[in-house]
Amino acid sequence: MKRARFLLLTLLGISLLLPAQTTGEELRIAKLFNFGWKFKAGELKDAQQPGYNDADWRSLDLPHDFQFDQPWDQNASPARGFKAMGEAWYRKTFTADPSWKGKRVLIDFEGILLTGDVWLNGKPIGSTDYGYLGFETDISKVLNYGGENVLAVRASTGTTGGSRWYTGGGLYRDVNLIIKNDISIARHGIYITTPSINDNQAEVSIQVELEGFRGKSNDLEIKAVIYGPDGKKLTETITMAPKRVKKLHDEVPLPIASIVKPKLWSCETPHLYTAEVTLTLDGKPVDRLTERFGIRTLEYSKEFGFKLNGKKVFLKGIANHHDLGAVGAAAHETAIARQMDVLKQFGYNHIRTSHNPYSKSFMRLADEKGILVVDELYDKWSNHSYWGGRKSWSELWPTHLIEWIKRDRNHPSVIMWSLGNELQMREDLAGYPTSDWGITTYRMMDLLVKRFDATRPTTVGMFPARAGAYTKNEEEFHTQVIAPELATKTEIASFNYRWMSYPDYLKHAPDMIIYQSEATTRELVAPFYGMDREKMVGLAYWGAIEYWGESHGWPRKGWNYSFFNHALEPFPQAYLIKSMFTDEPLVHIAVAEDKTDTLTWNDIVVGLDPVNSHWNWDKGSRYNIYTYTNADEVELIVNGKSFGKQQNNKAIETRNMIYWENVPYSPGKITAIARNNGKEVARHQLETTGKAVALKLIPENSNWRANGMDLNYVKVYAVDRKGRVVPTATGEVTFDISGAARILAVDNGDHTSNELFDGNSRQLHKGFALVILRADQSAGDVTVKATVNGLRPAMQKLKTLNP
């Protein structure tokens, strides 16, 4: 498979734990266990005991990031987001239905950051040392059926050195309670591939992993019914489980099923099919589970990079950490969907999950929205540096890898497995001590990947060093431009930055299939235009959205060399990238400020020149202006006076960036007109606004579901008498909410603010603020009111809908 062109014909999807019924009895129950928790920060003695008094604890619903609630601390680690490290406790009291007795009752934690321990009724039942992956544990023998049960969780952020970025802390993903029969489908036990696809037919291969059937001689039928994207039944496949097997878990393949005229999954048409698998024991159904999947082909080659469904696709993406702005690391599905929607609007088609598996909801949404995912397991392969686990990495990685692959292998959005990041800087970060820069460790991991999914290639994101781990301050870095040893052995050669070195790398290793796993935002369009896009896989801009942690100095709370702020308001450079990523005719005006902000990080110069898109400046001053465009030429006009026309520069470093020097400012209008062949194709205009006189509310979620989980982001802008946003407006916004929702967080997109995100007020930043509302579990009306002293308030009535 290495370096030869290979074809991956696949799969894919996500488990839907839907209760099914037969003779009045549910085969499998999946209860979302996110509601009604008690919480208290700090290290507490005996908080796992059922009789512990938690009456004064805070009541909350999950997901929750307890570290994000803590005050900003200038003396804390900039890498960890200027938040103190610490512990916190969660408790939930519930009643176990007597009808569950005799069944398997499992508690499934999707993640506890950074490490976690769990007790039920005072007895330890599970733990995790890598909170980016989940675990389930059987609690059947510990439950008090018909009576009260107390579930207690201790979460810890670990020590400062346990991570290089802001991790968050606590029960930041979903918790589920699962009740099923002993003979059942195992965890992540459905595996779907599509080994043959053409225009007329797709073959679907389904494998079902059984548990609870070891040594039994009963008749166990396994049936899978396949439904199309429209929900209509298409076909089914049936087999009988082998009897008297000696394995604890038995993987049983079903006969190949065929789908006529398949609808392929792609970025533009993310069609999803559903397989419903039923187990029937001696004529009685005992388990049922559904799994979504997509039908599509993947191809990789040094000749064309990457093809999806036989068509060349270049990855246009981001590589970010997992936090989500004002909600911290809490994996709210609405926040994730919002991020993906904004990225797609700006032409992105790809996300790399740096440097850990993201949530199940992220994967499900990527499938639904047509986002191509490079799914990453780890940062370093080290037992010490940047490892937060209490057990060693070398002890845990096989368990982690199997859980990760089995969890995500049915998702059509996943196109590549990434096993690590930036290893070739020190030998002790590259796995076992084999003196080969991690090649042996990679081969071990790749072998285990292929055991559970052989349909995608594997890779490792490489530090911007040369072979021998030489960095840019060493002579060999400049005289021996040779790719790192591990990159020449991975199936896909992933390089962080250094696009200008790829031609030299290929002279020494011509069979490499290259993917730029991180590109610096500082270089704007150059990493994209500097690649051989016909022969390479794609790129992911590092930190294209602001994230918490990895700050380069107080008062910045995290990475801010980005195209979008953490509230997903675009900076002007976002439109430059859109002009590059899309064919839609575009022009956008950006006014440059005098200062610049750069530094060297990971051997790369990072930073962004600050620019703004407004026309409220100092009268009589002159400003340098960029017009970002993908058109042939732009004409710039200020208050009716033309400053001429300029052609689009096609140079790698400055393409789509037209520079206008010393343009005099006067209040009024500045207009950029983009033309192709002399014909106008796009126009952008900025106007000098008047004084702010009022507030304007803009809710985002028109299909707000009353399920206790769905969010509505409501933006507030300060506007003048003509309704134009006033970018210089200031003042504290107070939000009053009544009805069937509550405030989850407030924000304004200012990465330097010392305000926290709880409460009901926030300072305007560039005339903008935001309130995030969480729906109750009952549908109803919601009234939102925003006030600022001296401005006319805004009020809007919203509704939450029955799920």
Short mmCIF file of C-alpha atoms in Angstrom, two decimals, residues 490-690:
data_model
loop_
_atom_site.label_atom_id
_atom_site.label_comp_id
_atom_site.label_asym_id
_atom_site.label_seq_id
_atom_site.Cartn_x
_atom_site.Cartn_y
_atom_site.Cartn_z
CA THR A 490 4.18 7.02 6.49
CA GLU A 491 1.54 6.34 3.84
CA ILE A 492 0.82 10.05 3.58
CA ALA A 493 3.72 12.45 4.22
CA SER A 494 2.33 15.20 6.44
CA PHE A 495 4.42 18.30 7.02
CA ASN A 496 3.69 21.18 9.34
CA TYR A 497 4.68 24.28 7.33
CA ARG A 498 7.80 24.42 5.07
CA TRP A 499 5.86 24.27 1.78
CA MET A 500 8.83 25.83 0.00
CA SER A 501 10.96 22.77 0.88
CA TYR A 502 8.63 20.17 -0.65
CA PRO A 503 10.32 20.12 -4.09
CA ASP A 504 13.67 19.40 -2.43
CA TYR A 505 12.11 16.76 -0.19
CA LEU A 506 10.75 14.99 -3.27
CA LYS A 507 14.21 14.85 -4.84
CA HIS A 508 15.26 12.50 -2.02
CA ALA A 509 11.92 10.68 -1.56
CA PRO A 510 10.01 10.97 -4.85
CA ASP A 511 7.19 8.60 -3.85
CA MET A 512 5.87 10.76 -1.02
CA ILE A 513 2.22 11.83 -1.16
CA ILE A 514 2.31 15.26 0.51
CA TYR A 515 -0.23 16.92 2.79
CA GLN A 516 0.54 20.25 4.54
CA SER A 517 -0.92 19.37 7.93
CA GLU A 518 -0.31 22.87 9.26
CA ALA A 519 0.08 26.11 7.30
CA THR A 520 0.88 29.41 8.95
CA THR A 521 -1.72 32.17 8.74
CA ARG A 522 1.13 34.70 8.66
CA GLU A 523 1.94 33.68 5.08
CA LEU A 524 -1.71 34.11 4.04
CA VAL A 525 -2.09 32.76 0.48
CA ALA A 526 1.48 31.54 -0.03
CA PRO A 527 1.11 28.09 1.58
CA PHE A 528 -1.79 27.37 -0.80
CA TYR A 529 -0.43 28.82 -4.02
CA GLY A 530 3.07 27.57 -3.23
CA MET A 531 2.01 23.91 -3.25
CA ASP A 532 1.72 21.74 -6.32
CA ARG A 533 -2.04 21.49 -5.96
CA GLU A 534 -2.40 19.09 -8.85
CA LYS A 535 -0.17 16.49 -7.18
CA MET A 536 -0.57 17.16 -3.46
CA VAL A 537 -3.37 16.38 -1.00
CA GLY A 538 -4.12 19.75 0.57
CA LEU A 539 -3.45 21.95 3.56
CA ALA A 540 -4.83 22.99 6.94
CA TYR A 541 -4.23 26.50 8.32
CA TRP A 542 -3.05 26.34 11.90
CA GLY A 543 -5.25 28.32 14.31
CA ALA A 544 -7.49 29.80 11.63
CA ILE A 545 -10.03 30.28 14.46
CA GLU A 546 -8.86 31.78 17.75
CA TYR A 547 -8.52 29.20 20.50
CA TRP A 548 -7.71 29.27 24.21
CA GLY A 549 -4.19 28.57 25.37
CA GLU A 550 -0.83 28.75 23.58
CA SER A 551 -0.94 32.49 24.26
CA HIS A 552 2.05 34.56 23.27
CA GLY A 553 1.60 36.97 26.15
CA TRP A 554 -0.91 38.49 28.51
CA PRO A 555 -3.56 39.85 28.08
CA ARG A 556 -4.16 37.52 25.10
CA LYS A 557 -5.83 34.42 26.49
CA GLY A 558 -4.84 32.16 23.63
CA TRP A 559 -3.82 31.90 20.01
CA ASN A 560 -5.06 34.91 18.07
CA TYR A 561 -3.15 34.91 14.78
CA SER A 562 -6.35 33.85 13.11
CA PHE A 563 -8.84 34.51 10.34
CA PHE A 564 -11.84 34.37 12.71
CA ASN A 565 -12.15 35.49 16.30
CA HIS A 566 -13.32 33.00 18.90
CA ALA A 567 -16.95 34.18 18.43
CA LEU A 568 -16.58 33.31 14.70
CA GLU A 569 -16.74 36.92 13.55
CA PRO A 570 -14.45 37.03 10.48
CA PHE A 571 -11.37 39.21 10.34
CA PRO A 572 -10.79 40.82 6.93
CA GLN A 573 -8.18 38.18 6.04
CA ALA A 574 -10.96 35.58 6.14
CA TYR A 575 -12.25 37.09 2.91
CA LEU A 576 -8.81 36.82 1.34
CA ILE A 577 -8.82 33.10 2.05
CA LYS A 578 -12.38 32.85 0.73
CA SER A 579 -11.26 34.51 -2.51
CA MET A 580 -8.67 31.74 -2.80
CA PHE A 581 -10.82 28.80 -1.69
CA THR A 582 -13.90 29.60 -3.81
CA ASP A 583 -14.71 30.58 -7.39
CA GLU A 584 -17.36 33.05 -6.23
CA PRO A 585 -16.33 36.54 -7.46
CA LEU A 586 -15.28 38.53 -4.41
CA VAL A 587 -13.68 41.78 -3.37
CA HIS A 588 -13.16 43.00 0.20
CA ILE A 589 -11.61 46.19 1.57
CA ALA A 590 -9.16 46.02 4.50
CA VAL A 591 -7.60 49.13 6.05
CA ALA A 592 -4.13 48.50 7.46
CA GLU A 593 -2.93 49.72 10.83
CA ASP A 594 0.68 50.78 11.42
CA LYS A 595 1.63 48.16 13.98
CA THR A 596 2.53 44.54 13.28
CA ASP A 597 2.59 41.50 15.56
CA THR A 598 4.92 38.59 14.80
CA LEU A 599 7.16 36.13 16.60
CA THR A 600 8.97 32.86 15.92
CA TRP A 601 7.06 29.79 17.09
CA ASN A 602 7.89 26.18 16.22
CA ASP A 603 10.69 27.51 13.99
CA ILE A 604 8.07 29.44 11.99
CA VAL A 605 7.34 33.17 11.94
CA VAL A 606 3.72 33.59 12.98
CA GLY A 607 1.43 36.58 13.39
CA LEU A 608 -0.88 38.79 11.38
CA ASP A 609 -0.76 42.41 10.31
CA PRO A 610 -3.82 44.02 11.89
CA VAL A 611 -6.39 45.26 9.37
CA ASN A 612 -9.99 46.40 9.77
CA SER A 613 -12.99 46.70 7.49
CA HIS A 614 -14.63 49.98 8.49
CA TRP A 615 -14.42 53.62 7.39
CA ASN A 616 -14.41 55.46 10.72
CA TRP A 617 -10.90 56.91 10.93
CA ASP A 618 -9.08 60.16 11.68
CA LYS A 619 -10.01 62.92 9.25
CA GLY A 620 -7.08 64.13 7.17
CA SER A 621 -4.98 61.02 7.79
CA ARG A 622 -3.73 58.65 5.11
CA TYR A 623 -4.08 54.89 5.23
CA ASN A 624 -2.71 51.89 3.38
CA ILE A 625 -5.45 49.70 2.02
CA TYR A 626 -5.71 46.15 0.73
CA THR A 627 -8.40 44.94 -1.61
CA TYR A 628 -8.70 41.16 -1.45
CA THR A 629 -10.07 39.75 -4.68
CA ASN A 630 -10.07 36.79 -7.06
CA ALA A 631 -11.02 39.04 -9.99
CA ASP A 632 -8.65 40.31 -12.68
CA GLU A 633 -8.60 43.92 -11.52
CA VAL A 634 -9.99 46.32 -8.91
CA GLU A 635 -10.87 50.00 -9.05
CA LEU A 636 -10.80 51.93 -5.75
CA ILE A 637 -13.12 54.92 -5.29
CA VAL A 638 -13.32 57.27 -2.29
CA ASN A 639 -16.33 59.59 -2.20
CA GLY A 640 -16.69 59.47 -5.97
CA LYS A 641 -12.99 59.97 -6.73
CA SER A 642 -11.22 57.09 -8.45
CA PHE A 643 -7.76 56.14 -7.29
CA GLY A 644 -7.23 54.08 -10.39
CA LYS A 645 -7.30 50.45 -11.32
CA GLN A 646 -4.83 47.73 -10.38
CA GLN A 647 -4.38 44.26 -11.77
CA ASN A 648 -4.46 41.20 -9.54
CA ASN A 649 -0.93 40.15 -8.70
CA LYS A 650 -0.41 36.46 -9.51
CA ALA A 651 2.77 36.06 -7.44
CA ILE A 652 2.64 33.20 -4.90
CA GLU A 653 3.05 35.44 -1.84
CA THR A 654 0.73 38.30 -2.89
CA ARG A 655 -1.89 36.80 -5.17
CA ASN A 656 -5.42 38.19 -4.65
CA MET A 657 -3.95 41.05 -2.55
CA ILE A 658 -3.95 44.47 -4.20
CA TYR A 659 -2.17 47.17 -2.19
CA TRP A 660 -3.11 50.86 -2.23
CA GLU A 661 -0.65 53.16 -0.49
CA ASN A 662 -1.39 56.44 1.33
CA VAL A 663 -5.06 56.74 0.51
CA PRO A 664 -6.41 59.94 2.13
CA TYR A 665 -9.30 59.44 4.52
CA SER A 666 -12.41 61.59 4.47
CA PRO A 667 -15.80 60.63 5.90
CA GLY A 668 -18.20 59.11 3.43
CA LYS A 669 -17.80 56.01 1.31
CA ILE A 670 -14.94 53.88 0.02
CA THR A 671 -15.83 51.45 -2.75
CA ALA A 672 -13.91 48.64 -4.43
CA ILE A 673 -15.19 47.41 -7.80
CA ALA A 674 -13.83 44.09 -9.07
CA ARG A 675 -13.89 43.33 -12.78
CA ASN A 676 -13.13 40.44 -15.11
CA ASN A 677 -12.52 41.38 -18.74
CA GLY A 678 -13.75 44.86 -17.94
CA LYS A 679 -17.10 43.65 -16.56
CA GLU A 680 -18.04 44.22 -12.92
CA VAL A 681 -18.29 40.92 -11.00
CA ALA A 682 -18.17 42.06 -7.36
CA ARG A 683 -18.31 45.20 -5.25
CA HIS A 684 -17.57 46.04 -1.61
CA GLN A 685 -18.34 49.35 0.08
CA LEU A 686 -17.59 50.75 3.52
CA GLU A 687 -19.41 53.78 4.90
CA THR A 688 -18.59 56.17 7.70
CA THR A 689 -21.24 55.57 10.32
CA GLY A 690 -22.93 58.02 12.61
#
